[in-house]
Short mmCIF file of C-alpha atoms in Angstrom, two decimals:
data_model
loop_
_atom_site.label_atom_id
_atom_site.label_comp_id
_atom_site.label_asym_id
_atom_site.label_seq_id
_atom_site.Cartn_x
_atom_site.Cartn_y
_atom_site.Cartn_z
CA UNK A 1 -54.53 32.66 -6.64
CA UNK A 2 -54.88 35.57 -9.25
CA UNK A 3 -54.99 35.30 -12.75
CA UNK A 4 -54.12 38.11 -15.49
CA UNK A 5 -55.86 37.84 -18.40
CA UNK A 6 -54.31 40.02 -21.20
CA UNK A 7 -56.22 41.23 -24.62
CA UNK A 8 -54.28 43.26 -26.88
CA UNK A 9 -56.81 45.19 -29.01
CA UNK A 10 -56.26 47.22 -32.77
CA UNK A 11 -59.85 47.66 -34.88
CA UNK A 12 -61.30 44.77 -33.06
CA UNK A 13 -64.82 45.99 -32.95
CA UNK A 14 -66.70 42.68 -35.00
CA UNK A 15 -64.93 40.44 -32.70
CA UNK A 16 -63.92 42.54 -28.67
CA UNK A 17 -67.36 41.65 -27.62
CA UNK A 18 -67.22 38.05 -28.20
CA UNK A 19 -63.99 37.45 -26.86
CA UNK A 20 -64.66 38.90 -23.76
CA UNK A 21 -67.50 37.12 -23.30
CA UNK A 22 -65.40 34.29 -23.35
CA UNK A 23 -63.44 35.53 -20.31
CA UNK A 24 -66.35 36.08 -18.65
CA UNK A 25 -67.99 33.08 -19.08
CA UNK A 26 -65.31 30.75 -17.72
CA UNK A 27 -66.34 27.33 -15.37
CA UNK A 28 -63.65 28.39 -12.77
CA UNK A 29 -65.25 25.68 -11.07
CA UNK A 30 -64.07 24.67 -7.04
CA UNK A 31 -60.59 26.99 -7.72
CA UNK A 32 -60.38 30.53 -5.85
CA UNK A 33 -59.63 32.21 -8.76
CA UNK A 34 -59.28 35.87 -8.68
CA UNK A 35 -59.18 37.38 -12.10
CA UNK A 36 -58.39 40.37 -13.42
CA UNK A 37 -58.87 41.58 -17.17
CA UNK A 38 -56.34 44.10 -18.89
CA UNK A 39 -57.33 45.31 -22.37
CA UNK A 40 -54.74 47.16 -24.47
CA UNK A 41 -56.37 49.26 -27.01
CA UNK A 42 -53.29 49.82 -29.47
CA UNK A 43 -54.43 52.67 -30.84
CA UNK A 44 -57.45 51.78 -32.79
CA UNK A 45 -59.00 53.60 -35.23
CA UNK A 46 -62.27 52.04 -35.21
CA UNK A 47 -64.90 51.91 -32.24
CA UNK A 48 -63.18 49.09 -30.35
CA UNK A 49 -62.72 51.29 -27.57
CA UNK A 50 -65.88 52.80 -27.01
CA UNK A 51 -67.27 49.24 -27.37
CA UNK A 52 -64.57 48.38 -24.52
CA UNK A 53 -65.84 51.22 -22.29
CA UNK A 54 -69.57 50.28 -23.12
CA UNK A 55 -68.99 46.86 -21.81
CA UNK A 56 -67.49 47.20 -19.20
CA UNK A 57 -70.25 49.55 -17.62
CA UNK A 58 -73.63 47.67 -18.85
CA UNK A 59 -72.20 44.32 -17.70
CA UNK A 60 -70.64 45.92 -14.30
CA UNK A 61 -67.30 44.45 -14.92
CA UNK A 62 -65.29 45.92 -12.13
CA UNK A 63 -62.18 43.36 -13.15
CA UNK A 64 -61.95 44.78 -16.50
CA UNK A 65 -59.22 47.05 -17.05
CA UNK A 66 -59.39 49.23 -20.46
CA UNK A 67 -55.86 51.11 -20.99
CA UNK A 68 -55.09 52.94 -24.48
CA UNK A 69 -51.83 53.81 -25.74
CA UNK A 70 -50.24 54.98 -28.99
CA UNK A 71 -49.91 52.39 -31.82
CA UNK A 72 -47.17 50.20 -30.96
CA UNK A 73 -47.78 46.81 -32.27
CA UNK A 74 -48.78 43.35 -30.61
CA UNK A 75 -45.82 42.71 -28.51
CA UNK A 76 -45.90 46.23 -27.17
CA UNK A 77 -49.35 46.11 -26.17
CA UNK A 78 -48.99 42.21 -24.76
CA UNK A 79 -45.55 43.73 -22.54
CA UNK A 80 -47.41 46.99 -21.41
CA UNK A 81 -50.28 44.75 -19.64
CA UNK A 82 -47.79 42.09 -18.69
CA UNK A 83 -45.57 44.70 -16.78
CA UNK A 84 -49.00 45.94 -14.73
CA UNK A 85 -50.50 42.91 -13.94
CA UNK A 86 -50.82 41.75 -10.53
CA UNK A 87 -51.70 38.43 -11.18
CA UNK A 88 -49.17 35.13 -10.40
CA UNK A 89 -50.41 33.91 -13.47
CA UNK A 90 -50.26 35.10 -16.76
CA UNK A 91 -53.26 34.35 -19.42
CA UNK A 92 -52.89 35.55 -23.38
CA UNK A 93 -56.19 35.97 -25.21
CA UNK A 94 -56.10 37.59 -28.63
CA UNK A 95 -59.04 39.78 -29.65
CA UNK A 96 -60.24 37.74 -32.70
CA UNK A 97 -60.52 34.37 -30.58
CA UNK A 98 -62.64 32.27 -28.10
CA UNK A 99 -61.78 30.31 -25.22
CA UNK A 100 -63.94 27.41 -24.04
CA UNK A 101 -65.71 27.50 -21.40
CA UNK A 102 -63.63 24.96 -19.33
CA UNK A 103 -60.43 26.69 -20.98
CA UNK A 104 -58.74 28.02 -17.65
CA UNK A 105 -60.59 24.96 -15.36
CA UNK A 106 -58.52 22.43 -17.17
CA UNK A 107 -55.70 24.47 -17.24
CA UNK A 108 -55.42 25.14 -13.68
CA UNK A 109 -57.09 21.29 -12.96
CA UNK A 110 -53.53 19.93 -14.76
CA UNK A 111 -51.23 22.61 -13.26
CA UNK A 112 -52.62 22.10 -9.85
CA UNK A 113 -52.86 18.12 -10.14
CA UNK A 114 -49.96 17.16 -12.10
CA UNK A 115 -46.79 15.77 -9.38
CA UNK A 116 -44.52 17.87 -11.37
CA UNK A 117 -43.85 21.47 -11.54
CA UNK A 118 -45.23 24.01 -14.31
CA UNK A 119 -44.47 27.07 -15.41
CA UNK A 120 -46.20 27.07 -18.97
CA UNK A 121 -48.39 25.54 -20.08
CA UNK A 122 -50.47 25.66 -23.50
CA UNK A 123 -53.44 23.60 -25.30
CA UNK A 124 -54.66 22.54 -29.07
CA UNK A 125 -56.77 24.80 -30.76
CA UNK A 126 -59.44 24.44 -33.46
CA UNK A 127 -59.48 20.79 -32.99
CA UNK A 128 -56.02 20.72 -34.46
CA UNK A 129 -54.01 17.62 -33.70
CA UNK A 130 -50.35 18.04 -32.54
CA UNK A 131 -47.63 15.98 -34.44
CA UNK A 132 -44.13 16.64 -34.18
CA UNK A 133 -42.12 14.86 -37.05
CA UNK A 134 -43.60 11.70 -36.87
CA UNK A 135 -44.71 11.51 -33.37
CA UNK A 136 -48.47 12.36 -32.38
CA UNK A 137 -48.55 14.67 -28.68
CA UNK A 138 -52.07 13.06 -27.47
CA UNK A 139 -51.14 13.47 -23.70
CA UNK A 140 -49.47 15.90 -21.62
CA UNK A 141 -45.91 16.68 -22.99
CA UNK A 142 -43.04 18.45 -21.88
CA UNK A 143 -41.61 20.09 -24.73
CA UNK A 144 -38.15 21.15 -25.08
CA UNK A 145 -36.20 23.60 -27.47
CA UNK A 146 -35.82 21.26 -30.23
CA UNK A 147 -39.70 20.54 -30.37
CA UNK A 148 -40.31 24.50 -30.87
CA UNK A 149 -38.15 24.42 -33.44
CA UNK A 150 -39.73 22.03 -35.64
CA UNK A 151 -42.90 22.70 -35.07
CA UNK A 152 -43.58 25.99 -33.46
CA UNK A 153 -46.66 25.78 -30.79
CA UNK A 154 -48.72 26.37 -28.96
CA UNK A 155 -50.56 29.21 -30.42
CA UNK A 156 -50.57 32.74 -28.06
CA UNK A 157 -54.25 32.38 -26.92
CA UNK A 158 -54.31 28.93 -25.60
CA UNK A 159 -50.99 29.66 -22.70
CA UNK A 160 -50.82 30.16 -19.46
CA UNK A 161 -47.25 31.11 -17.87
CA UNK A 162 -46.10 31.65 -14.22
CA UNK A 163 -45.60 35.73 -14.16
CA UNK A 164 -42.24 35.03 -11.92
CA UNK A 165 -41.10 32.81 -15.47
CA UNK A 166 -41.86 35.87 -17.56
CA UNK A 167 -39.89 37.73 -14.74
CA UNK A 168 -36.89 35.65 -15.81
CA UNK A 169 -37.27 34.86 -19.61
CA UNK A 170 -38.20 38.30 -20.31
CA UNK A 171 -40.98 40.17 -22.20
CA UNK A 172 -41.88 40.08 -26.01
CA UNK A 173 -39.72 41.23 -28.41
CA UNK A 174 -40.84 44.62 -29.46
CA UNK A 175 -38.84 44.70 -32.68
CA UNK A 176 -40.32 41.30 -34.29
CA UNK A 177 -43.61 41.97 -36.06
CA UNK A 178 -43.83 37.60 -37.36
CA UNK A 179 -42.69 34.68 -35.06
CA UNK A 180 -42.24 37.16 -31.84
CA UNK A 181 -44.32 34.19 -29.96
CA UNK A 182 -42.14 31.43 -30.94
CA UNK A 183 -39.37 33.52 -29.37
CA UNK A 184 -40.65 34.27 -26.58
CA UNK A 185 -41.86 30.65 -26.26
CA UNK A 186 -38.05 28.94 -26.70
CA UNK A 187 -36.60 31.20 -24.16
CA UNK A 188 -39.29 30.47 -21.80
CA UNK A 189 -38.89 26.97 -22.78
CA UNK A 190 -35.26 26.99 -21.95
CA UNK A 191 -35.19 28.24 -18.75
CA UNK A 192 -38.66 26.47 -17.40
CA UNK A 193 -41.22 24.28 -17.27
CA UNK A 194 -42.78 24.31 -20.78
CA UNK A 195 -45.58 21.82 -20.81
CA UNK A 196 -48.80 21.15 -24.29
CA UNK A 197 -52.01 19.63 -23.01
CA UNK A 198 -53.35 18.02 -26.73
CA UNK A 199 -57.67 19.24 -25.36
CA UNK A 200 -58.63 22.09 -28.00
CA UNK A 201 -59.88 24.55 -25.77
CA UNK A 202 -60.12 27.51 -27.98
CA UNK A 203 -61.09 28.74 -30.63
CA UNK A 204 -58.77 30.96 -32.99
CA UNK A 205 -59.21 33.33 -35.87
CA UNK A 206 -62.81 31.63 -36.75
CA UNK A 207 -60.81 28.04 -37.41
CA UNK A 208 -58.52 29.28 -40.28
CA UNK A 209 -55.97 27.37 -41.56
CA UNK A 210 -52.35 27.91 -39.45
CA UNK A 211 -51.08 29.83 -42.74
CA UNK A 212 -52.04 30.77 -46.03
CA UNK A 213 -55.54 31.38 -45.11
CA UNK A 214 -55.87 34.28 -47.07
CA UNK A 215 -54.31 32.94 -50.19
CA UNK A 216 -51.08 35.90 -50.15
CA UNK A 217 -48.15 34.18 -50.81
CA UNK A 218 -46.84 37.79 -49.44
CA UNK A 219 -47.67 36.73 -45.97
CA UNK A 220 -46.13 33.71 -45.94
CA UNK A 221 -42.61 35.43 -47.18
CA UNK A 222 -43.10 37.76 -44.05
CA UNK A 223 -43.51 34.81 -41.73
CA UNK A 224 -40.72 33.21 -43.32
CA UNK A 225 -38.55 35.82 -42.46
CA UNK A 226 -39.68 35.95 -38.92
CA UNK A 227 -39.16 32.36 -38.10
CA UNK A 228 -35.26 33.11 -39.84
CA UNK A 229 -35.07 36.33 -37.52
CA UNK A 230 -36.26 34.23 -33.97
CA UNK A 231 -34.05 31.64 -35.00
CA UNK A 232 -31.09 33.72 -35.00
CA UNK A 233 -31.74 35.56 -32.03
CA UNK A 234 -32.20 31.76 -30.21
CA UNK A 235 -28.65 31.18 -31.54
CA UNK A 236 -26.91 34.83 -30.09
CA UNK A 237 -29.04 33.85 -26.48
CA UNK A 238 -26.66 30.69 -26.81
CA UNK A 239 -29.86 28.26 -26.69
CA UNK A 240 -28.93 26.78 -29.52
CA UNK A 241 -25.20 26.06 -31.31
CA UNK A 242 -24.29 27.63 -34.43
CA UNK A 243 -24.49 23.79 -36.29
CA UNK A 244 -28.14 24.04 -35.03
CA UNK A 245 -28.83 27.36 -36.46
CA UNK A 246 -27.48 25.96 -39.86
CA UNK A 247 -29.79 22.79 -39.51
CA UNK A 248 -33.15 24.46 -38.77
CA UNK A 249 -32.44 27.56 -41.15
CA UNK A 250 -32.21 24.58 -43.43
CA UNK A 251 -34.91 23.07 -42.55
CA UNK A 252 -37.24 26.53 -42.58
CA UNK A 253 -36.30 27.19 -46.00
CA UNK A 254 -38.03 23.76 -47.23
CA UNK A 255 -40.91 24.13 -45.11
CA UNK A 256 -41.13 27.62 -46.36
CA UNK A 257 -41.35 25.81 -50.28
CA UNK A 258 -44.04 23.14 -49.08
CA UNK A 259 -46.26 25.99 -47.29
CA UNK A 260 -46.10 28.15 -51.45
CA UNK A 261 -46.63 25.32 -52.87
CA UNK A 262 -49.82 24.21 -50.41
CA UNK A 263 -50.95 28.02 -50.97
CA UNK A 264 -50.36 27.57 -54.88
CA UNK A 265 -52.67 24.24 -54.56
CA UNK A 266 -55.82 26.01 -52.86
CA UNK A 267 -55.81 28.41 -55.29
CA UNK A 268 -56.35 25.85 -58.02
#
């Protein structure tokens, strides 16, 4: 069984390191795992890619793969290592987070356990606790369209996806600069296997908060326009009908007011 791990890199230097320490340090435990490691530096500026290169010849890491390309964005760096990887499986790691050590163990301990088939699945993440509407996800879940739609999970770093699903559902979205994830996610979702285990196995942007971490109201109006954008690209892939569209754009727009006003309250 092979497993592609793909890091999508832009000024990462403070954080490259760490991350791929996390790789490396994985409890793959009984499970044959061969793993390879494709970096993407997106045409940093910094010295994220002579850290890269350092790495990967004072730790020996013949597995690690270092590619650089011109400036492209996230989804065009995340497509370019997906469309050369060998692996059957498909790992996303960004290159500001952490995995646990038992990350891809437990992963691969559910896939390869579980009586039913998966083709994706994802985890928590910062200890967060999954509730959709008023329901609480504390076991494994099979999520469907709908449950994307309210509340848009898991977050990029904690999946795993069959390579052949990818194959199917197609690539990121190069255009979409906010929400190209949850796109990507609902029309993997719809045509697969799209499974959350509730275990936080990783550990993103140093525990922020999902939004409004940094306080600009600015970002927020940018995401807000990305979650509008994926949800009417869901609607023109016929995944969704057009009284659906209506509903969540409706239902966007007032969690769009709640997340201002939750920025407006840390503020003080």
């Amino acid at each position: 069984m092979k497993l592609s791990v793909i890091i999508p890199v832009y000024n990462s230097q403070q954080t490259i390191l760490s991350c791929l320490d996390s790789v490396y340090s994985q409890e793959i435990g009984e499970y044959n795992i061969e793993m390879e490691v494709i970096v993407i530096d997106d045409g940093s500026t910094d010295n994220s890619l002579i850290l890269l290169e350092k790495y990967k010849v004072e730790n020996k890491k013949s597995n690690l793969y270092i590619f650089h390309k011109k400036n492209g964005g996230v989804s065009s760096a995340r497509n370019y290592g997906i469309n050369i990887a060998k692996g059957e499986w498909i790992a996303f790691l960004d290159s500001d987070d952490i995995w646990l050590p038992a990350k891809i163990r437990k992963q691969f301990d559910i896939i390869l356990s579980s009586n039913v088939r998966i083709d994706f699945l994802g985890c928590a993440r910062n200890n967060e606790k999954l509730r959709i509407l008023f329901r609480h996800i504390n076991t494994l879940y099979k999520a469907n369209v709908t449950d994307l739609l309210i509340k848009m999970f898991p977050q990029t770093s904690t999946a795993i996806v069959r390579k052949s699903v990818l194959d199917v559902a197609g690539n990121y979205n190069e255009k979409m600069r906010y929400a190209e994830d949850g796109e990507l996610w609902v029309r993997i979702c719809a045509s697969s296997n799209f499974y959350y285990y509730p275990e936080s196995l990783v550990i993103t942007g140093n525990g922020k908060y999902n939004f409004g971490a940094s306080g600009l109201s600015s970002n927020i109006k940018k995401m807000q326009a990305g979650t509008e954008e994926m949800l009417y690209l869901t609607y023109s892939n016929n995944i969704i009908s057009q009284s659906q569209l209506y509903i969540f754009l409706f239902f966007y727009k007032i969690k769009y007011i709640r997340r201002m006003l939750i920025v407006m309250f840390r503020r003080g």
